[in-house]
CSV table of C-alpha atoms in Angstrom, one decimal:
chain,number,residue,atom,x,y,z
A,1,MET,CA,0.0,0.0,0.0
A,2,GLU,CA,1.1,3.5,-0.6
A,3,LEU,CA,0.7,5.3,2.7
A,4,ALA,CA,2.2,8.6,1.5
A,5,PRO,CA,3.9,9.6,-1.8
A,6,GLY,CA,6.8,7.3,-2.1
A,7,VAL,CA,6.1,5.5,1.1
A,8,ILE,CA,5.1,2.0,0.2
A,9,THR,CA,4.6,-0.9,2.6
A,10,PRO,CA,6.9,-3.9,1.9
A,11,GLY,CA,4.1,-6.4,1.6
A,12,TRP,CA,4.0,-10.0,0.5
A,13,PHE,CA,1.4,-9.1,-2.1
A,14,ASP,CA,0.8,-6.0,-4.2
A,15,LEU,CA,-2.8,-5.5,-5.2
A,16,ARG,CA,-2.3,-2.1,-6.7
A,17,PRO,CA,-1.8,-3.3,-10.3
A,18,ILE,CA,-4.9,-5.5,-10.3
A,19,VAL,CA,-7.4,-3.7,-8.1
A,20,GLU,CA,-9.1,-2.2,-11.2
A,21,ARG,CA,-9.7,-5.7,-12.6
A,22,MET,CA,-11.9,-6.7,-9.7
A,23,PRO,CA,-15.7,-6.4,-10.4
A,24,TRP,CA,-16.3,-3.5,-8.1
A,25,PRO,CA,-19.9,-2.4,-7.6
A,26,ASP,CA,-20.7,1.3,-7.0
A,27,VAL,CA,-19.9,1.8,-3.3
A,28,ARG,CA,-20.5,5.5,-3.0
A,29,GLY,CA,-22.5,6.3,0.1
A,30,LYS,CA,-22.8,2.6,0.9
A,31,ARG,CA,-22.1,0.6,4.2
A,32,CYS,CA,-19.3,-1.8,3.4
A,33,LEU,CA,-17.6,-4.8,5.1
A,34,ASP,CA,-14.1,-6.2,4.3
A,35,VAL,CA,-13.8,-9.7,5.7
A,36,GLY,CA,-10.4,-11.0,6.7
A,37,THR,CA,-8.9,-7.5,6.1
A,38,TYR,CA,-5.3,-8.2,7.3
A,39,ASP,CA,-3.3,-5.0,6.6
A,40,GLY,CA,-6.5,-3.4,5.1
A,41,PHE,CA,-5.8,-2.9,1.4
A,42,LEU,CA,-9.4,-3.7,0.3
A,43,ALA,CA,-10.9,-1.8,3.2
A,44,PHE,CA,-9.0,1.4,2.4
A,45,GLU,CA,-9.9,0.9,-1.3
A,46,LEU,CA,-13.6,0.8,-0.4
A,47,GLU,CA,-13.1,4.0,1.5
A,48,ARG,CA,-11.2,5.6,-1.4
A,49,ARG,CA,-14.1,4.6,-3.7
A,50,GLY,CA,-16.6,6.6,-1.6
A,51,ALA,CA,-18.1,4.2,0.9
A,52,ALA,CA,-20.0,5.9,3.6
A,53,GLU,CA,-18.8,3.5,6.3
A,54,VAL,CA,-16.3,0.7,6.2
A,55,ILE,CA,-15.9,-2.1,8.8
A,56,ALA,CA,-12.9,-4.4,8.4
A,57,THR,CA,-12.9,-7.7,10.3
A,58,ASP,CA,-10.1,-10.0,11.2
A,59,ILE,CA,-8.7,-12.1,14.0
A,60,SER,CA,-5.2,-11.4,15.4
A,61,GLY,CA,-4.8,-14.4,17.6
A,62,GLU,CA,-3.0,-17.1,15.6
A,63,ASN,CA,-4.3,-19.9,17.8
A,64,GLU,CA,-7.8,-19.2,16.5
A,65,TRP,CA,-6.9,-19.7,12.9
A,66,ASP,CA,-7.6,-23.0,11.1
A,67,TRP,CA,-4.2,-24.6,11.4
A,68,TYR,CA,-3.3,-28.0,10.0
A,69,PRO,CA,-4.1,-30.3,13.0
A,70,GLU,CA,-0.6,-31.5,13.6
A,71,LEU,CA,0.7,-27.9,13.9
A,72,LYS,CA,-2.3,-26.9,16.1
A,73,ALA,CA,-1.3,-29.8,18.4
A,74,SER,CA,2.2,-28.5,18.8
A,75,GLY,CA,1.0,-25.5,20.7
A,76,PRO,CA,0.7,-21.7,20.5
A,77,ALA,CA,4.4,-21.0,20.6
A,78,VAL,CA,5.0,-22.9,17.4
A,79,LEU,CA,2.1,-21.0,15.7
A,80,THR,CA,3.5,-17.6,16.7
A,81,ASP,CA,6.9,-18.7,15.4
A,82,GLN,CA,5.3,-19.5,12.1
A,83,MET,CA,3.3,-16.3,11.7
A,84,GLY,CA,5.7,-13.6,13.0
A,85,PRO,CA,4.7,-10.4,14.9
A,86,GLU,CA,1.3,-9.3,16.0
A,87,LYS,CA,-1.3,-9.1,13.3
A,88,GLY,CA,-3.4,-6.0,13.1
A,89,ARG,CA,-0.4,-3.7,13.7
A,90,GLY,CA,0.0,-3.2,9.9
A,91,PHE,CA,-3.6,-2.1,9.7
A,92,ARG,CA,-3.3,0.4,12.6
A,93,ILE,CA,-0.2,1.9,11.1
A,94,ALA,CA,-1.8,2.2,7.6
A,95,LYS,CA,-5.0,3.6,9.1
A,96,ARG,CA,-3.2,6.3,10.9
A,97,ALA,CA,-1.0,7.2,7.9
A,98,LEU,CA,-4.0,7.4,5.6
A,99,GLY,CA,-6.1,9.3,8.1
A,100,SER,CA,-8.7,6.6,7.5
A,101,SER,CA,-12.1,6.2,9.3
A,102,VAL,CA,-12.3,2.4,8.6
A,103,GLU,CA,-13.1,0.6,11.8
A,104,ARG,CA,-11.4,-2.7,12.5
A,105,VAL,CA,-13.4,-5.3,14.4
A,106,GLU,CA,-11.9,-8.4,15.9
A,107,VAL,CA,-14.2,-11.2,14.9
A,108,ASN,CA,-13.8,-14.6,13.2
A,109,VAL,CA,-15.5,-14.8,9.8
A,110,TYR,CA,-17.4,-17.9,11.1
A,111,ASP,CA,-19.0,-15.7,13.8
A,112,VAL,CA,-19.9,-12.7,11.6
A,113,ASP,CA,-23.4,-11.8,12.8
A,114,PRO,CA,-26.0,-9.3,11.7
A,115,ASP,CA,-27.1,-8.8,15.3
A,116,GLN,CA,-23.6,-7.6,16.2
A,117,LEU,CA,-22.4,-5.9,13.0
A,118,GLY,CA,-25.7,-5.1,11.2
A,119,THR,CA,-26.0,-5.7,7.5
A,120,PHE,CA,-24.0,-4.3,4.7
A,121,ASP,CA,-24.7,-3.0,1.2
A,122,VAL,CA,-21.4,-4.3,0.0
A,123,VAL,CA,-19.3,-7.2,1.4
A,124,VAL,CA,-15.8,-7.8,0.1
A,125,CYS,CA,-13.7,-10.9,0.9
A,126,GLY,CA,-10.4,-11.4,-0.7
A,127,SER,CA,-8.0,-14.4,-0.5
A,128,LEU,CA,-9.5,-15.8,2.7
A,129,LEU,CA,-11.3,-19.1,1.8
A,130,LEU,CA,-8.3,-21.2,1.1
A,131,HIS,CA,-7.1,-20.5,4.7
A,132,LEU,CA,-10.4,-21.9,6.1
A,133,ARG,CA,-11.1,-25.5,7.0
A,134,ASP,CA,-14.8,-24.8,6.5
A,135,PRO,CA,-15.2,-22.2,3.7
A,136,PHE,CA,-18.9,-22.9,3.2
A,137,ARG,CA,-19.6,-22.0,6.8
A,138,ALA,CA,-17.8,-18.7,6.2
A,139,LEU,CA,-19.8,-18.1,3.0
A,140,GLU,CA,-23.1,-18.7,4.9
A,141,ALA,CA,-22.1,-16.3,7.6
A,142,ILE,CA,-21.2,-13.7,4.9
A,143,ARG,CA,-24.6,-14.2,3.4
A,144,GLY,CA,-26.2,-13.4,6.7
A,145,VAL,CA,-24.7,-9.9,6.8
A,146,CYS,CA,-25.0,-9.1,3.1
A,147,ALA,CA,-28.0,-7.0,2.2
A,148,GLY,CA,-26.7,-6.0,-1.2
A,149,VAL,CA,-23.8,-7.5,-3.1
A,150,PHE,CA,-20.8,-9.7,-2.3
A,151,LEU,CA,-17.5,-9.4,-4.0
A,152,SER,CA,-15.5,-12.6,-3.6
A,153,ALA,CA,-11.9,-12.7,-4.9
A,154,GLU,CA,-10.1,-16.0,-4.3
A,155,GLU,CA,-7.1,-17.9,-5.4
A,156,ILE,CA,-7.8,-20.4,-8.1
A,157,ASN,CA,-5.7,-23.4,-9.3
A,158,LEU,CA,-4.8,-22.8,-13.0
A,159,VAL,CA,-3.9,-26.4,-13.8
A,160,LEU,CA,-7.3,-27.6,-12.7
A,161,THR,CA,-9.0,-24.7,-14.5
A,162,LEU,CA,-7.3,-25.7,-17.7
A,163,MET,CA,-8.1,-29.4,-17.2
A,164,TYR,CA,-11.7,-28.8,-16.2
A,165,PRO,CA,-12.9,-25.4,-17.6
A,166,ARG,CA,-16.5,-26.0,-16.7
A,167,ALA,CA,-16.6,-28.7,-13.9
A,168,PRO,CA,-16.1,-27.4,-10.4
A,169,MET,CA,-13.0,-29.0,-8.8
A,170,THR,CA,-10.7,-28.2,-6.0
A,171,ARG,CA,-7.1,-29.1,-5.1
A,172,LEU,CA,-6.6,-30.3,-1.5
A,173,ARG,CA,-3.2,-29.3,-0.1
A,174,PRO,CA,-3.7,-29.2,3.7
A,175,HIS,CA,-0.5,-27.8,5.2
A,176,GLU,CA,0.2,-24.9,7.6
A,177,LEU,CA,-2.6,-22.5,7.1
A,178,GLN,CA,-3.9,-23.7,3.7
A,179,TRP,CA,-6.6,-26.2,2.9
A,180,SER,CA,-7.9,-26.3,-0.6
A,181,VAL,CA,-7.8,-24.1,-3.8
A,182,PRO,CA,-10.6,-24.5,-6.3
A,183,ASN,CA,-10.5,-24.1,-10.1
A,184,LEU,CA,-12.5,-21.2,-11.6
A,185,ALA,CA,-15.7,-23.1,-11.9
A,186,GLY,CA,-15.2,-24.4,-8.4
A,187,HIS,CA,-15.0,-20.9,-6.9
A,188,ARG,CA,-18.2,-19.9,-8.7
A,189,GLU,CA,-20.0,-23.0,-7.6
A,190,MET,CA,-19.0,-22.5,-4.0
A,191,VAL,CA,-20.4,-19.0,-4.0
A,192,ALA,CA,-23.6,-20.1,-5.8
A,193,ALA,CA,-24.1,-23.2,-3.6
A,194,SER,CA,-24.0,-20.9,-0.6
A,195,GLY,CA,-27.1,-19.1,-1.7
A,196,PHE,CA,-25.9,-16.4,-4.0
A,197,SER,CA,-26.7,-15.7,-7.6
A,198,LEU,CA,-23.7,-14.6,-9.7
A,199,GLU,CA,-24.0,-11.2,-11.4
A,200,ARG,CA,-20.6,-10.5,-12.8
A,201,ALA,CA,-17.2,-12.1,-13.0
A,202,SER,CA,-13.8,-10.9,-13.8
A,203,LYS,CA,-11.3,-12.7,-16.0
A,204,PRO,CA,-8.7,-14.4,-13.9
A,205,TYR,CA,-5.8,-12.2,-12.9
A,206,SER,CA,-2.7,-12.8,-10.9
A,207,ILE,CA,-2.0,-10.8,-7.7
A,208,PRO,CA,1.7,-9.8,-8.1
A,209,PHE,CA,4.0,-10.8,-5.3
A,210,GLY,CA,5.2,-7.9,-3.1
A,211,VAL,CA,8.8,-7.2,-2.2
A,212,ALA,CA,8.6,-9.3,1.0
A,213,HIS,CA,7.4,-12.4,-0.7
A,214,PRO,CA,10.1,-15.1,-1.0
A,215,ALA,CA,11.5,-15.5,-4.5
A,216,GLY,CA,10.3,-18.5,-6.4
A,217,GLY,CA,12.5,-21.4,-7.1
A,218,ARG,CA,14.1,-22.3,-10.4
A,219,THR,CA,13.1,-25.9,-10.6
A,220,PRO,CA,11.4,-27.0,-13.8
A,221,ARG,CA,8.1,-27.2,-12.0
A,222,ALA,CA,8.4,-23.7,-10.6
A,223,LEU,CA,9.3,-22.3,-14.0
A,224,ALA,CA,6.4,-24.1,-15.6
A,225,HIS,CA,4.1,-22.7,-13.0
A,226,ARG,CA,5.2,-19.2,-13.6
A,227,ALA,CA,4.9,-19.7,-17.4
A,228,LEU,CA,1.4,-20.9,-16.9
A,229,GLY,CA,0.6,-17.9,-14.7
A,230,ARG,CA,1.8,-15.6,-17.4
A,231,LEU,CA,-0.1,-17.4,-20.1
A,232,GLY,CA,-3.3,-17.7,-18.1
A,233,THR,CA,-3.4,-14.3,-16.5
A,234,GLY,CA,-0.7,-12.1,-18.1
A,235,ASN,CA,1.7,-12.0,-15.2
A,236,VAL,CA,3.2,-14.0,-12.4
A,237,GLY,CA,1.6,-14.0,-9.0
A,238,VAL,CA,-1.3,-15.6,-7.2
A,239,PRO,CA,-3.9,-16.6,-9.8
A,240,THR,CA,-7.2,-15.2,-8.6
A,241,ALA,CA,-10.8,-15.1,-9.8
A,242,ALA,CA,-13.3,-12.5,-8.6
A,243,VAL,CA,-17.1,-12.6,-8.8
A,244,LEU,CA,-19.8,-10.2,-7.8
A,245,ALA,CA,-22.9,-11.9,-6.4
A,246,ARG,CA,-26.2,-11.2,-4.7
A,247,PRO,CA,-27.8,-13.2,-1.9
A,248,ARG,CA,-30.7,-15.2,-3.4
A,249,LEU,CA,-32.4,-16.8,-0.4
B,2,MET,CA,-39.3,-67.6,13.1
B,3,SER,CA,-41.1,-67.5,16.4
B,4,THR,CA,-37.9,-66.6,18.2
B,5,GLU,CA,-37.5,-63.5,16.1
B,6,ALA,CA,-41.2,-62.6,16.5
B,7,SER,CA,-40.9,-63.0,20.3
B,8,ARG,CA,-38.1,-60.4,20.3
B,9,LEU,CA,-40.6,-57.7,19.3
B,10,THR,CA,-42.1,-56.2,22.4
B,11,ASP,CA,-45.7,-55.9,21.4
B,12,ALA,CA,-46.1,-56.9,17.8
B,13,GLY,CA,-46.4,-60.2,15.9
B,14,GLU,CA,-44.9,-61.2,12.5
B,15,ASP,CA,-47.7,-59.5,10.5
B,16,ASP,CA,-47.3,-56.3,12.3
B,17,LEU,CA,-43.6,-56.3,11.7
B,18,ALA,CA,-44.1,-56.7,8.0
B,19,SER,CA,-46.5,-53.7,7.9
B,20,LEU,CA,-44.3,-51.6,10.1
B,21,VAL,CA,-41.4,-52.3,7.8
B,22,GLU,CA,-43.6,-51.4,4.8
B,23,ARG,CA,-44.2,-47.9,6.1
B,24,VAL,CA,-40.5,-47.0,6.5
B,25,SER,CA,-38.3,-45.6,3.7
B,26,TRP,CA,-35.2,-47.8,4.0
B,27,TYR,CA,-31.6,-47.0,3.1
B,28,HIS,CA,-30.2,-50.3,4.2
B,29,THR,CA,-31.3,-53.8,3.2
B,30,LEU,CA,-31.7,-55.7,6.5
B,31,GLU,CA,-32.9,-59.2,7.2
B,32,LEU,CA,-35.1,-58.6,10.2
B,33,SER,CA,-36.4,-62.1,10.4
B,34,ALA,CA,-36.8,-65.1,8.1
B,35,GLY,CA,-38.7,-63.7,5.1
B,36,ILE,CA,-38.7,-60.1,6.2
B,37,VAL,CA,-36.1,-58.1,4.4
B,38,THR,CA,-36.2,-54.4,4.1
B,39,ASP,CA,-36.2,-52.9,0.6
B,40,GLY,CA,-33.2,-50.6,1.1
B,41,LEU,CA,-31.7,-48.3,-1.5
B,42,PHE,CA,-28.5,-50.3,-1.1
B,43,ASP,CA,-27.9,-53.9,-0.2
B,44,HIS,CA,-24.5,-54.2,1.4
B,45,ARG,CA,-24.7,-57.9,2.2
B,46,PRO,CA,-22.7,-59.1,-0.9
B,47,TYR,CA,-20.0,-56.6,-0.2
B,48,VAL,CA,-19.4,-57.1,3.6
B,49,ASP,CA,-16.2,-59.1,3.1
B,50,ARG,CA,-14.6,-56.3,1.1
B,51,TYR,CA,-14.4,-53.9,4.0
B,52,GLY,CA,-11.7,-55.8,5.8
B,53,LEU,CA,-13.4,-55.8,9.2
B,54,PRO,CA,-12.0,-58.1,11.8
B,55,GLU,CA,-14.1,-61.3,12.1
B,56,ASP,CA,-14.0,-61.3,15.9
B,57,LEU,CA,-14.7,-58.1,17.7
B,58,SER,CA,-15.6,-59.6,21.1
B,59,GLY,CA,-14.9,-57.3,23.9
B,60,LYS,CA,-14.2,-54.3,21.6
B,61,ARG,CA,-15.9,-50.9,21.8
B,62,VAL,CA,-16.9,-49.9,18.3
B,63,LEU,CA,-18.4,-46.7,16.9
B,64,ASP,CA,-20.6,-46.7,13.8
B,65,VAL,CA,-20.7,-43.1,12.5
B,66,GLY,CA,-23.8,-42.1,10.5
B,67,ALA,CA,-25.5,-45.4,11.4
B,68,LEU,CA,-28.7,-44.7,9.5
B,69,ASP,CA,-30.9,-47.9,9.5
B,70,GLY,CA,-28.1,-49.7,11.3
B,71,PHE,CA,-26.8,-52.3,8.8
B,72,TRP,CA,-23.2,-51.8,10.0
B,73,SER,CA,-24.1,-51.4,13.6
B,74,PHE,CA,-25.9,-54.8,13.7
B,75,GLU,CA,-23.1,-56.4,11.6
B,76,LEU,CA,-20.5,-55.2,14.0
B,77,GLU,CA,-22.6,-56.4,16.9
B,78,ARG,CA,-22.9,-59.8,15.3
B,79,ARG,CA,-19.1,-60.0,15.4
B,80,GLY,CA,-19.2,-59.5,19.1
B,81,ALA,CA,-18.6,-55.8,19.5
B,82,GLN,CA,-20.2,-53.4,22.0
B,83,VAL,CA,-21.5,-50.9,19.5
B,84,THR,CA,-22.4,-47.2,19.7
B,85,ALA,CA,-24.3,-45.9,16.8
B,86,LEU,CA,-24.0,-42.2,16.0
B,87,ASP,CA,-26.6,-40.3,14.0
B,88,LEU,CA,-28.9,-37.3,13.9
B,89,ASP,CA,-32.6,-37.5,14.4
B,90,ARG,CA,-33.8,-34.5,12.4
B,91,VAL,CA,-33.3,-34.2,8.6
B,92,GLU,CA,-33.1,-30.4,9.1
B,93,ASP,CA,-29.9,-30.8,11.2
B,94,LEU,CA,-28.0,-32.4,8.3
B,95,ASP,CA,-25.5,-30.3,6.3
B,96,TRP,CA,-27.8,-29.2,3.4
B,97,PRO,CA,-26.1,-26.9,0.9
B,98,PRO,CA,-28.0,-23.6,1.4
B,99,ARG,CA,-29.2,-23.6,-2.2
B,100,LEU,CA,-31.0,-27.0,-1.5
B,101,ARG,CA,-32.0,-26.3,2.1
B,102,PRO,CA,-35.7,-25.4,1.5
B,103,ALA,CA,-36.0,-28.6,-0.6
B,104,GLY,CA,-34.3,-30.5,2.1
B,105,GLU,CA,-36.7,-29.5,4.7
B,106,LYS,CA,-39.6,-30.4,2.5
B,107,ARG,CA,-38.0,-33.8,2.2
B,108,ALA,CA,-38.4,-34.3,5.9
B,109,GLU,CA,-42.0,-35.1,5.0
B,110,GLY,CA,-41.2,-36.4,1.5
B,111,GLY,CA,-39.7,-39.8,2.3
B,112,PHE,CA,-36.1,-39.5,1.2
B,113,PRO,CA,-34.5,-42.2,3.2
B,114,LEU,CA,-32.5,-40.2,5.7
B,115,ALA,CA,-31.4,-40.0,9.3
B,116,GLN,CA,-34.6,-40.0,11.2
B,117,GLY,CA,-33.9,-43.1,13.2
B,118,GLU,CA,-37.3,-44.7,12.5
B,119,GLY,CA,-35.8,-47.6,10.5
B,120,PHE,CA,-33.0,-48.1,13.0
B,121,ARG,CA,-35.4,-48.2,16.0
B,122,LEU,CA,-37.6,-50.8,14.2
B,123,ALA,CA,-34.7,-53.0,13.2
B,124,HIS,CA,-33.2,-52.6,16.7
B,125,ARG,CA,-36.4,-54.0,18.2
B,126,ALA,CA,-36.9,-56.7,15.7
B,127,LEU,CA,-33.3,-58.0,16.1
B,128,GLY,CA,-33.3,-57.7,19.9
B,129,SER,CA,-30.1,-55.6,19.5
B,130,ALA,CA,-28.1,-54.0,22.3
B,131,VAL,CA,-26.5,-51.3,20.1
B,132,GLU,CA,-26.7,-47.9,21.8
B,133,ARG,CA,-27.9,-45.2,19.4
B,134,VAL,CA,-26.7,-41.7,20.4
B,135,PRO,CA,-28.2,-38.8,18.5
B,136,LEU,CA,-25.2,-36.5,18.3
B,137,SER,CA,-23.5,-34.7,15.5
B,138,VAL,CA,-20.0,-36.1,14.6
B,139,TYR,CA,-18.8,-32.5,15.0
B,140,ASP,CA,-19.6,-32.7,18.7
B,141,ALA,CA,-18.4,-36.3,19.1
B,142,THR,CA,-15.7,-36.4,21.8
B,143,PRO,CA,-14.6,-39.1,24.3
B,144,GLU,CA,-16.3,-37.2,27.1
B,145,ARG,CA,-19.7,-37.3,25.3
B,146,LEU,CA,-19.4,-40.9,24.3
B,147,GLY,CA,-17.9,-42.5,27.3
B,148,GLY,CA,-14.3,-42.9,26.1
B,149,THR,CA,-12.5,-43.9,23.0
B,150,PHE,CA,-13.1,-46.8,20.6
B,151,ASP,CA,-11.1,-49.8,19.5
B,152,LEU,CA,-12.6,-49.5,16.1
B,153,ILE,CA,-14.4,-46.7,14.3
B,154,PHE,CA,-16.5,-47.5,11.2
B,155,CYS,CA,-17.6,-44.7,9.0
B,156,GLY,CA,-19.5,-45.6,5.9
B,157,THR,CA,-20.2,-43.0,3.2
B,158,VAL,CA,-20.8,-40.1,5.6
B,159,LEU,CA,-18.1,-37.6,5.0
B,160,LEU,CA,-19.2,-36.7,1.5
B,161,HIS,CA,-22.5,-35.5,3.0
B,162,LEU,CA,-20.7,-33.2,5.4
B,163,ARG,CA,-19.9,-29.5,5.0
B,164,ASP,CA,-16.8,-29.8,7.2
B,165,PRO,CA,-15.4,-33.4,6.6
B,166,MET,CA,-12.0,-32.4,8.0
B,167,LEU,CA,-13.5,-31.4,11.4
B,168,ALA,CA,-15.3,-34.7,11.4
B,169,LEU,CA,-12.1,-36.6,10.8
B,170,GLU,CA,-10.4,-34.6,13.5
B,171,ARG,CA,-13.1,-35.7,15.9
B,172,LEU,CA,-12.8,-39.3,14.8
B,173,ALA,CA,-9.0,-39.1,15.4
B,174,GLY,CA,-9.7,-38.0,18.9
B,175,LEU,CA,-12.0,-40.9,19.5
B,176,CYS,CA,-10.0,-43.7,17.8
B,177,SER,CA,-7.6,-45.7,20.0
B,178,GLY,CA,-7.4,-48.5,17.5
B,179,GLN,CA,-8.5,-48.9,13.9
B,180,LEU,CA,-10.4,-46.7,11.5
B,181,VAL,CA,-12.4,-48.3,8.7
B,182,LEU,CA,-13.6,-45.5,6.4
B,183,ALA,CA,-15.7,-46.2,3.3
B,184,GLU,CA,-16.4,-43.4,1.0
B,185,GLU,CA,-17.5,-42.6,-2.5
B,186,TYR,CA,-14.6,-41.5,-4.6
B,187,SER,CA,-14.5,-39.5,-7.8
B,188,ARG,CA,-13.8,-41.8,-10.7
B,189,ARG,CA,-13.5,-38.8,-13.0
B,190,LEU,CA,-10.6,-37.5,-11.0
B,191,GLU,CA,-9.0,-40.8,-10.1
B,192,TRP,CA,-6.5,-40.6,-12.9
B,193,VAL,CA,-5.1,-37.1,-12.1
B,194,PRO,CA,-1.4,-37.6,-11.2
B,195,ARG,CA,0.2,-36.2,-8.1
B,196,LEU,CA,-2.5,-33.6,-7.1
B,197,LYS,CA,-5.1,-34.5,-4.4
B,198,VAL,CA,-8.3,-33.3,-6.0
B,199,ALA,CA,-12.0,-33.3,-5.4
B,200,GLU,CA,-15.0,-32.5,-7.5
B,201,PHE,CA,-17.9,-30.4,-6.2
B,202,ARG,CA,-21.3,-32.0,-6.3
B,203,GLY,CA,-23.3,-29.4,-4.4
B,204,GLU,CA,-26.3,-29.5,-6.7
B,205,SER,CA,-27.0,-33.1,-6.0
B,206,PRO,CA,-30.3,-34.0,-4.3
B,207,TRP,CA,-28.3,-36.5,-2.3
B,208,MET,CA,-26.9,-33.7,-0.2
B,209,THR,CA,-23.3,-34.1,-1.3
B,210,TRP,CA,-20.5,-31.6,-1.1
B,211,TRP,CA,-17.0,-32.6,-2.4
B,212,ILE,CA,-16.2,-36.0,-3.8
B,213,PRO,CA,-12.4,-36.5,-3.6
B,214,ALA,CA,-10.3,-38.9,-5.6
B,215,SER,CA,-9.1,-41.8,-3.4
B,216,ARG,CA,-5.6,-40.3,-3.0
B,217,ALA,CA,-7.2,-37.1,-1.7
B,218,TRP,CA,-9.2,-39.2,0.9
B,219,LEU,CA,-6.0,-40.7,2.1
B,220,SER,CA,-4.5,-37.3,2.4
B,221,MET,CA,-7.5,-36.0,4.5
B,222,VAL,CA,-7.3,-39.0,6.8
B,223,ARG,CA,-3.6,-38.4,7.3
B,224,CYS,CA,-4.1,-34.7,7.8
B,225,ALA,CA,-6.5,-35.4,10.7
B,226,GLY,CA,-3.8,-37.3,12.6
B,227,PHE,CA,-4.3,-40.9,11.7
B,228,GLU,CA,-1.3,-43.2,10.9
B,229,ASP,CA,-0.6,-46.1,8.6
B,230,VAL,CA,-3.2,-44.7,6.2
B,231,ARG,CA,-3.8,-47.0,3.2
B,232,ALA,CA,-6.4,-47.8,0.7
B,233,HIS,CA,-7.7,-51.3,1.5
B,234,ALA,CA,-10.0,-51.9,-1.4
B,235,ARG,CA,-12.0,-50.2,-4.2
B,236,PHE,CA,-15.2,-51.6,-5.5
B,237,PHE,CA,-18.5,-50.6,-7.0
B,238,VAL,CA,-21.6,-50.8,-4.8
B,239,ARG,CA,-24.8,-51.1,-6.9
B,240,PHE,CA,-28.2,-49.8,-6.0
B,241,ARG,CA,-30.4,-52.6,-5.0
B,242,ALA,CA,-33.2,-52.1,-7.4
B,243,GLN,CA,-32.1,-49.6,-10.0
B,244,LYS,CA,-29.3,-49.1,-12.4
B,245,GLY,CA,-26.0,-47.6,-11.3
B,246,GLY,CA,-24.2,-47.4,-8.1
B,247,VAL,CA,-21.5,-45.8,-6.1
B,248,PRO,CA,-17.7,-46.4,-6.5
B,249,HIS,CA,-16.3,-47.0,-3.0
B,250,VAL,CA,-12.8,-46.8,-1.6
B,251,VAL,CA,-12.2,-48.4,1.8
B,252,VAL,CA,-9.5,-46.7,3.8
B,253,HIS,CA,-7.8,-48.4,6.8
B,254,ALA,CA,-5.8,-46.4,9.3
B,255,ARG,CA,-4.6,-46.4,12.9
B,256,GLY,CA,-5.7,-43.8,15.5
B,257,ASN,CA,-3.9,-42.8,18.6
B,258,GLY,CA,-6.7,-41.0,20.4
């Protein structure tokens, strides 16, 4: 994020080049929610686009995240070791630097509740579902607070997208903090199955890696992966698909 | 025949037949000579493929998602002390939201699902001692079930769950011996090399979510904390009275709960 002219946070991911490719609805004057906000990029973007109010949710405590069972069993010290310093600090620094009015609320996506947070005209959720053991539970919770539209932007698996362009599939790779990554059709079906009707979809794009992201390897497989990323989305990064949907039920 | 009939508390042979008639059966069960339920599936020809120990005397066994009880009663026949886990209300099952209104209607419709009616009738007819506990697998812990189990049997349940990994974690906590897991696998994806993959079948009226390839099932069981995870067998279970069936993989593993 650019917090001031020339002052750019050294992040793992740089959403700036792709933010216009997301299927944004008109958020002017709207009440908006960014779920799983982390450092806040999408929350601040909603504010920049004219939202009347933005709430950003996340959980700082690593021991509440959906860790791979073996890691969870090894205890909180190991988890903190894996994840580094306190989460939420980045958001606070950015908020102050940008003079933002976005309000950060500590709540697990599974527990997002209209009685506590109210409902929102626009809900945004980016790159969260793959970190959840129970993504459908999260999508149902999101539907419960969505009175307008839902923008879901999630990592997709390009190989499975090419192999199965229309059938909804997912790749399971449970390790650390990741569970499964769907193909393009899979992401859409997950949103639809959770009680949404899809209004608009972006073409897949890749979220470029930021300066802090570890460099990729040079094994044949890594190189092939990057080539596929370039072919499928135009650049190297995290292949992502975004849809704009409306609660149907 | 009269021995079986006398096991029923207050009904004779004719009454049993008419009670059986009124239930929508998932399992094909022989309740007495000549009275066999017309289940959606008949597992009797396949029992030997699951690799269950012949003698389970003195063992505490859990049957997850027992439904009409075919496996509970089979495990009991082998000498086990069986706890059958299932839910009583169709509405409590993991319906994909898109299907939920239809699902609730099916509570009256007659889709053969976990309501316990079939189980209770069969339990009475067979004079069984199996203990049925109405409890979600998500809440199944040693504290709620009186300890851990020497063997856990789970037959085609996980594909109907929204959070199969949580279910497997719970089973890992309950299993001090062997896990026998039988699940439908995706034949379409079975050939995919290296990757562990699953196909989404959330539109199916059978209340399914993801159908993994068998390698992905093994990975999920390992992820939950089981050891010595291996595919014991793969076979096709036909519907009893209609065309088609379900490809099954049976996974064996060891728990250290």
